[in-house]
Every structure is written in C-alpha cells, then in structure tokens.
Amino acid sequence: MEKPVSLSPEHIRDEKVKVLQSVSCINHDEVVLGQYDGYKDDPTVPNESNTPTFASVVLRVHNERWDGVPFVLKAGKALSSKKAEIRVQFKDAPGDIFRCKKQGRNEFVIRLQPSEAMYMKLTVKKPGLEMATEQSELDLSYGLRYQDVKIPEAYERLILDTIRGDQQHFVRRDELKAAWEIFTPLLHDIDAGRLKALPYQPGTRGPLEADELSKRMGYVPTLGYVWAPPTLAKF
C-alpha cells in the first residue's frame, strides 16, 4: 500500500482498500492447485474430492508503482517446512563482472514466523586472497537483537488493541469486500470443477508445476543456500 496520510486507523485502512481494489482479475494460467497424497484417506473426505490443500496464485496490482510486478502467493499443508515469510527478489545486475549469477539473486526476506527476522541475502566476496564470491546475509533476528523485550503473539496484540479501542490492525468492511471480490470468482471455478488440484507428496514443496509457475514469473531459485537463525552460541 502507499504511505497513509497519518497513523490513524482509518487512514491506514483507506490505503489498504485502495491497493486491493487495484488487483486485477486472477488468470487461470497463473494458478496451481494441489492436494497431498493421503488426503482422501480420511473417511470423512469423499473419494472424488477436489479440495485443494495447496495453492500458488499470481496477483497483479494495476497501479503506477506495481504495474508489471507479479506477486506470487503460496500456501499449503503437509509441506517440507512450516513458515510464513515475504520474499522480494531483485533482478540480476547488468554487467556482472564476477559471474555470480549461478549463486542466485539478491533477496530481501521478512520472516514472520517462526524466528521473526528481516535479512538481506546477497552475494559477497569470500575472505581470503582469492576473488571468489558466495551467498551470505545481513541479518536482523529479533530474538537475538531484542533479548530483553517480550515479542507479543499476534492475538495478544489484537486483544490489547481491542481493549484500547484501536482498530488499526482490524479489517474494515469495505476491505473485506474488496479482498473477497479478488478470490470469489476463482473459488466458484474450483467448485465448478474448472480447475483441478494436482497431487503432491507430503513433505515436499508442493506440485512441481508451482515451481514452474514461479520460474515463469521470473523467479530464480537459489541452490545450496539455507538461512539459519543466528544464536549466541556461535560467538
């Protein structure tokens, strides 16, 4: 969203509504649904169930700032990891004299849970006499940086806001309506059988078609790099 006029709850929610109303209709070619193998083993689930347990959807915000930038939303059950994060991948720098494209692109990651953190994944020169590069990070891990501060859980904050009468973090009626208008046509198409959930194995990243969709949107995966939350034990 754009910067609100002030920190007033109404001004903040006005900007949230504006960006939701700028989201274009979802294209079926930019949707991948999945259902993990074993989901239908539950006796309460019909054998012909098309209920998705995974979804990867591309949203496009039709405004001056974000036109042409794909937003890939991905969520699912029985995946290889349990996390919630926002990942911004930067394009390749032109004229790469270090030939480091094979190591992956720079990324800015906001880790919501678990292990709240913000870190910048980037290519740096390895220490030593050789002109070699590797992927590393500039890291702000909240648990390490703010050891004397209790970081509240999401619902703790909302309950406190309710007591204070602060509606800043709550959804307003028109925001809820705008959000449902984005996804309701897609949900109707799923119910009508126009989109099918693809099978995937539990403990994986989901259907392979989802990774192919991300690549088609220009996302380049980084191979061999894993972010590990820092601990004082390392020092």
Short mmCIF file of C-alpha atoms in Angstrom, two decimals:
data_model
loop_
_atom_site.label_atom_id
_atom_site.label_comp_id
_atom_site.label_asym_id
_atom_site.label_seq_id
_atom_site.Cartn_x
_atom_site.Cartn_y
_atom_site.Cartn_z
CA MET A 1 0.00 0.00 0.00
CA GLU A 2 1.05 3.63 -0.29
CA LYS A 3 2.03 5.72 2.71
CA PRO A 4 -1.11 6.78 4.61
CA VAL A 5 -1.80 10.40 5.49
CA SER A 6 -1.24 9.55 9.16
CA LEU A 7 -1.13 6.59 11.55
CA SER A 8 -4.86 6.97 12.12
CA PRO A 9 -6.60 3.57 11.75
CA GLU A 10 -8.95 4.97 9.11
CA HIS A 11 -6.13 6.44 7.01
CA ILE A 12 -4.21 3.16 7.13
CA ARG A 13 -7.25 1.11 6.17
CA ASP A 14 -8.08 3.55 3.35
CA GLU A 15 -4.74 2.75 1.69
CA LYS A 16 -5.22 -1.00 2.19
CA VAL A 17 -8.57 -0.81 0.40
CA LYS A 18 -7.04 1.15 -2.49
CA VAL A 19 -4.41 -1.48 -3.23
CA LEU A 20 -6.92 -4.34 -3.01
CA GLN A 21 -9.20 -2.55 -5.44
CA SER A 22 -6.23 -2.23 -7.82
CA VAL A 23 -5.70 -6.02 -8.05
CA SER A 24 -6.56 -7.39 -11.49
CA CYS A 25 -8.69 -10.48 -12.09
CA ILE A 26 -6.86 -13.77 -11.50
CA ASN A 27 -5.80 -15.61 -14.65
CA HIS A 28 -6.36 -19.39 -14.58
CA ASP A 29 -3.00 -19.86 -16.30
CA GLU A 30 -1.36 -18.30 -13.25
CA VAL A 31 -2.92 -20.64 -10.67
CA VAL A 32 -1.63 -24.01 -9.45
CA LEU A 33 -3.71 -26.05 -7.01
CA GLY A 34 -2.57 -29.18 -5.21
CA GLN A 35 -3.81 -31.92 -2.93
CA TYR A 36 -1.34 -34.06 -0.98
CA ASP A 37 -1.41 -37.82 -1.38
CA GLY A 38 -3.26 -39.35 1.55
CA TYR A 39 -5.74 -36.50 2.00
CA LYS A 40 -8.59 -38.72 0.79
CA ASP A 41 -7.64 -41.48 3.25
CA ASP A 42 -9.71 -39.63 5.83
CA PRO A 43 -13.10 -41.44 5.92
CA THR A 44 -14.89 -38.07 6.05
CA VAL A 45 -13.37 -36.97 2.72
CA PRO A 46 -15.18 -38.10 -0.48
CA ASN A 47 -13.08 -40.09 -2.95
CA GLU A 48 -13.84 -37.56 -5.70
CA SER A 49 -12.86 -34.55 -3.55
CA ASN A 50 -11.17 -31.69 -5.43
CA THR A 51 -10.49 -29.69 -2.26
CA PRO A 52 -7.07 -28.02 -2.56
CA THR A 53 -4.54 -28.37 0.26
CA PHE A 54 -2.05 -26.22 -1.68
CA ALA A 55 -2.34 -23.12 -3.83
CA SER A 56 0.08 -20.91 -5.72
CA VAL A 57 -1.57 -17.83 -7.23
CA VAL A 58 -0.14 -14.84 -9.08
CA LEU A 59 -1.71 -11.48 -8.26
CA ARG A 60 -1.05 -8.30 -10.24
CA VAL A 61 -1.55 -4.82 -8.82
CA HIS A 62 -2.63 -2.45 -11.56
CA ASN A 63 -1.28 0.88 -10.34
CA GLU A 64 1.64 3.17 -11.09
CA ARG A 65 4.04 1.64 -8.57
CA TRP A 66 3.45 -2.09 -9.07
CA ASP A 67 2.29 -2.47 -12.67
CA GLY A 68 4.21 -5.38 -14.24
CA VAL A 69 5.41 -6.85 -10.93
CA PRO A 70 3.98 -10.33 -10.21
CA PHE A 71 3.06 -11.16 -6.62
CA VAL A 72 3.22 -14.92 -6.10
CA LEU A 73 1.11 -16.07 -3.13
CA LYS A 74 1.79 -19.60 -1.96
CA ALA A 75 0.32 -21.61 0.91
CA GLY A 76 -0.23 -25.26 1.66
CA LYS A 77 -0.41 -28.15 4.10
CA ALA A 78 1.96 -31.11 4.59
CA LEU A 79 4.87 -29.22 3.03
CA SER A 80 8.59 -29.54 3.65
CA SER A 81 8.70 -26.55 6.04
CA LYS A 82 6.31 -24.57 8.20
CA LYS A 83 6.88 -20.84 7.88
CA ALA A 84 5.36 -17.52 6.89
CA GLU A 85 7.54 -15.02 5.06
CA ILE A 86 7.60 -12.30 2.42
CA ARG A 87 10.39 -12.66 -0.14
CA VAL A 88 11.39 -9.87 -2.52
CA GLN A 89 13.78 -10.96 -5.26
CA PHE A 90 15.81 -8.37 -7.12
CA LYS A 91 16.67 -8.64 -10.79
CA ASP A 92 20.15 -9.54 -11.96
CA ALA A 93 22.59 -6.65 -12.00
CA PRO A 94 23.66 -5.84 -15.57
CA GLY A 95 27.31 -6.33 -16.43
CA ASP A 96 28.05 -8.99 -13.80
CA ILE A 97 31.87 -8.98 -13.84
CA PHE A 98 32.04 -11.54 -11.00
CA ARG A 99 29.99 -14.15 -12.89
CA CYS A 100 27.88 -14.86 -9.79
CA LYS A 101 24.50 -15.46 -11.41
CA LYS A 102 24.84 -19.17 -10.72
CA GLN A 103 24.80 -18.40 -6.97
CA GLY A 104 21.40 -16.75 -7.06
CA ARG A 105 19.92 -13.28 -6.94
CA ASN A 106 19.88 -10.84 -4.05
CA GLU A 107 16.74 -11.09 -1.94
CA PHE A 108 15.11 -9.19 0.92
CA VAL A 109 13.20 -11.51 3.24
CA ILE A 110 10.77 -10.61 6.03
CA ARG A 111 10.37 -13.72 8.20
CA LEU A 112 7.09 -13.55 10.14
CA GLN A 113 7.24 -16.95 11.80
CA PRO A 114 8.93 -18.88 13.21
CA SER A 115 12.05 -16.98 14.34
CA GLU A 116 10.95 -13.45 13.41
CA ALA A 117 13.65 -11.75 11.35
CA MET A 118 14.47 -9.48 8.45
CA TYR A 119 17.50 -10.33 6.39
CA MET A 120 19.09 -9.39 3.11
CA LYS A 121 20.51 -12.33 1.16
CA LEU A 122 23.26 -11.10 -1.11
CA THR A 123 26.45 -12.09 -2.88
CA VAL A 124 29.65 -11.14 -1.03
CA LYS A 125 33.35 -11.75 -1.54
CA LYS A 126 34.70 -14.65 0.47
CA PRO A 127 37.50 -13.72 2.90
CA GLY A 128 40.93 -14.53 1.60
CA LEU A 129 43.20 -13.81 -1.32
CA GLU A 130 41.03 -15.44 -3.97
CA MET A 131 38.47 -13.40 -5.92
CA ALA A 132 35.60 -15.75 -5.07
CA THR A 133 32.01 -14.93 -4.10
CA GLU A 134 29.33 -16.66 -2.06
CA GLN A 135 25.80 -16.11 -0.76
CA SER A 136 25.56 -14.61 2.73
CA GLU A 137 23.18 -12.30 4.59
CA LEU A 138 22.78 -9.10 6.54
CA ASP A 139 20.59 -10.28 9.40
CA LEU A 140 18.25 -8.70 11.93
CA SER A 141 16.93 -11.58 14.03
CA TYR A 142 14.52 -10.24 16.62
CA GLY A 143 15.12 -12.98 19.18
CA LEU A 144 18.85 -12.20 19.22
CA ARG A 145 18.70 -8.42 18.85
CA TYR A 146 15.88 -7.82 21.34
CA GLN A 147 16.60 -10.36 24.06
CA ASP A 148 15.18 -8.16 26.84
CA VAL A 149 11.92 -7.45 25.00
CA LYS A 150 8.92 -9.77 25.03
CA ILE A 151 7.65 -10.02 21.48
CA PRO A 152 3.86 -10.47 21.73
CA GLU A 153 1.97 -13.11 19.82
CA ALA A 154 -0.36 -11.90 17.06
CA TYR A 155 -3.55 -12.45 19.06
CA GLU A 156 -2.06 -10.85 22.17
CA ARG A 157 -1.60 -7.65 20.18
CA LEU A 158 -5.11 -7.79 18.77
CA ILE A 159 -6.68 -8.37 22.20
CA LEU A 160 -4.77 -5.38 23.57
CA ASP A 161 -5.88 -3.26 20.60
CA THR A 162 -9.47 -4.28 21.32
CA ILE A 163 -9.15 -3.16 24.93
CA ARG A 164 -7.63 0.15 23.80
CA GLY A 165 -10.23 0.66 21.07
CA ASP A 166 -7.52 0.82 18.38
CA GLN A 167 -8.84 -0.57 15.06
CA GLN A 168 -5.57 -0.15 13.12
CA HIS A 169 -4.94 -3.90 12.72
CA PHE A 170 -8.54 -4.93 12.08
CA VAL A 171 -10.22 -5.41 8.72
CA ARG A 172 -12.82 -2.84 7.74
CA ARG A 173 -16.00 -3.90 5.93
CA ASP A 174 -15.01 -2.46 2.53
CA GLU A 175 -11.54 -4.04 2.81
CA LEU A 176 -13.11 -7.44 3.48
CA LYS A 177 -15.44 -6.98 0.50
CA ALA A 178 -12.56 -5.97 -1.81
CA ALA A 179 -10.49 -8.99 -0.72
CA TRP A 180 -13.34 -11.44 -1.34
CA GLU A 181 -14.01 -9.91 -4.76
CA ILE A 182 -10.47 -10.95 -5.78
CA PHE A 183 -10.83 -14.62 -4.89
CA THR A 184 -14.56 -15.39 -5.10
CA PRO A 185 -14.59 -15.97 -8.90
CA LEU A 186 -11.65 -18.38 -8.50
CA LEU A 187 -13.41 -20.25 -5.67
CA HIS A 188 -16.53 -20.61 -7.82
CA ASP A 189 -14.44 -22.01 -10.68
CA ILE A 190 -12.86 -24.56 -8.30
CA ASP A 191 -16.30 -25.63 -7.05
CA ALA A 192 -17.47 -25.98 -10.66
CA GLY A 193 -14.52 -28.24 -11.46
CA ARG A 194 -12.86 -25.84 -13.92
CA LEU A 195 -9.57 -26.11 -12.02
CA LYS A 196 -8.21 -29.41 -10.73
CA ALA A 197 -5.95 -29.98 -7.73
CA LEU A 198 -2.72 -31.72 -8.71
CA PRO A 199 -1.29 -34.48 -6.48
CA TYR A 200 1.90 -33.95 -4.49
CA GLN A 201 3.82 -35.94 -1.91
CA PRO A 202 3.70 -34.86 1.77
CA GLY A 203 6.97 -33.32 2.94
CA THR A 204 7.75 -31.68 -0.41
CA ARG A 205 7.44 -28.11 -1.74
CA GLY A 206 4.10 -28.95 -3.35
CA PRO A 207 3.34 -29.72 -7.00
CA LEU A 208 6.27 -29.27 -9.37
CA GLU A 209 4.00 -27.11 -11.51
CA ALA A 210 4.07 -24.47 -8.73
CA ASP A 211 7.85 -24.09 -9.04
CA GLU A 212 7.46 -23.91 -12.80
CA LEU A 213 4.89 -21.12 -12.36
CA SER A 214 7.31 -19.15 -10.16
CA LYS A 215 10.07 -19.54 -12.75
CA ARG A 216 7.68 -18.39 -15.46
CA MET A 217 7.10 -15.24 -13.40
CA GLY A 218 10.86 -14.59 -13.43
CA TYR A 219 11.77 -16.06 -10.02
CA VAL A 220 15.21 -17.70 -9.89
CA PRO A 221 15.70 -20.22 -7.06
CA THR A 222 18.91 -20.18 -5.04
CA LEU A 223 20.62 -23.55 -4.80
CA GLY A 224 22.78 -24.55 -1.85
CA TYR A 225 21.93 -21.58 0.40
CA VAL A 226 19.95 -22.06 3.63
CA TRP A 227 19.28 -19.26 6.10
CA ALA A 228 19.86 -20.34 9.71
CA PRO A 229 18.70 -18.12 12.60
CA PRO A 230 21.84 -16.88 14.42
CA THR A 231 22.42 -17.79 18.05
CA LEU A 232 24.78 -16.53 20.75
CA ALA A 233 26.37 -19.98 20.76
CA LYS A 234 28.20 -19.02 17.57
CA PHE A 235 30.05 -16.29 19.42
#
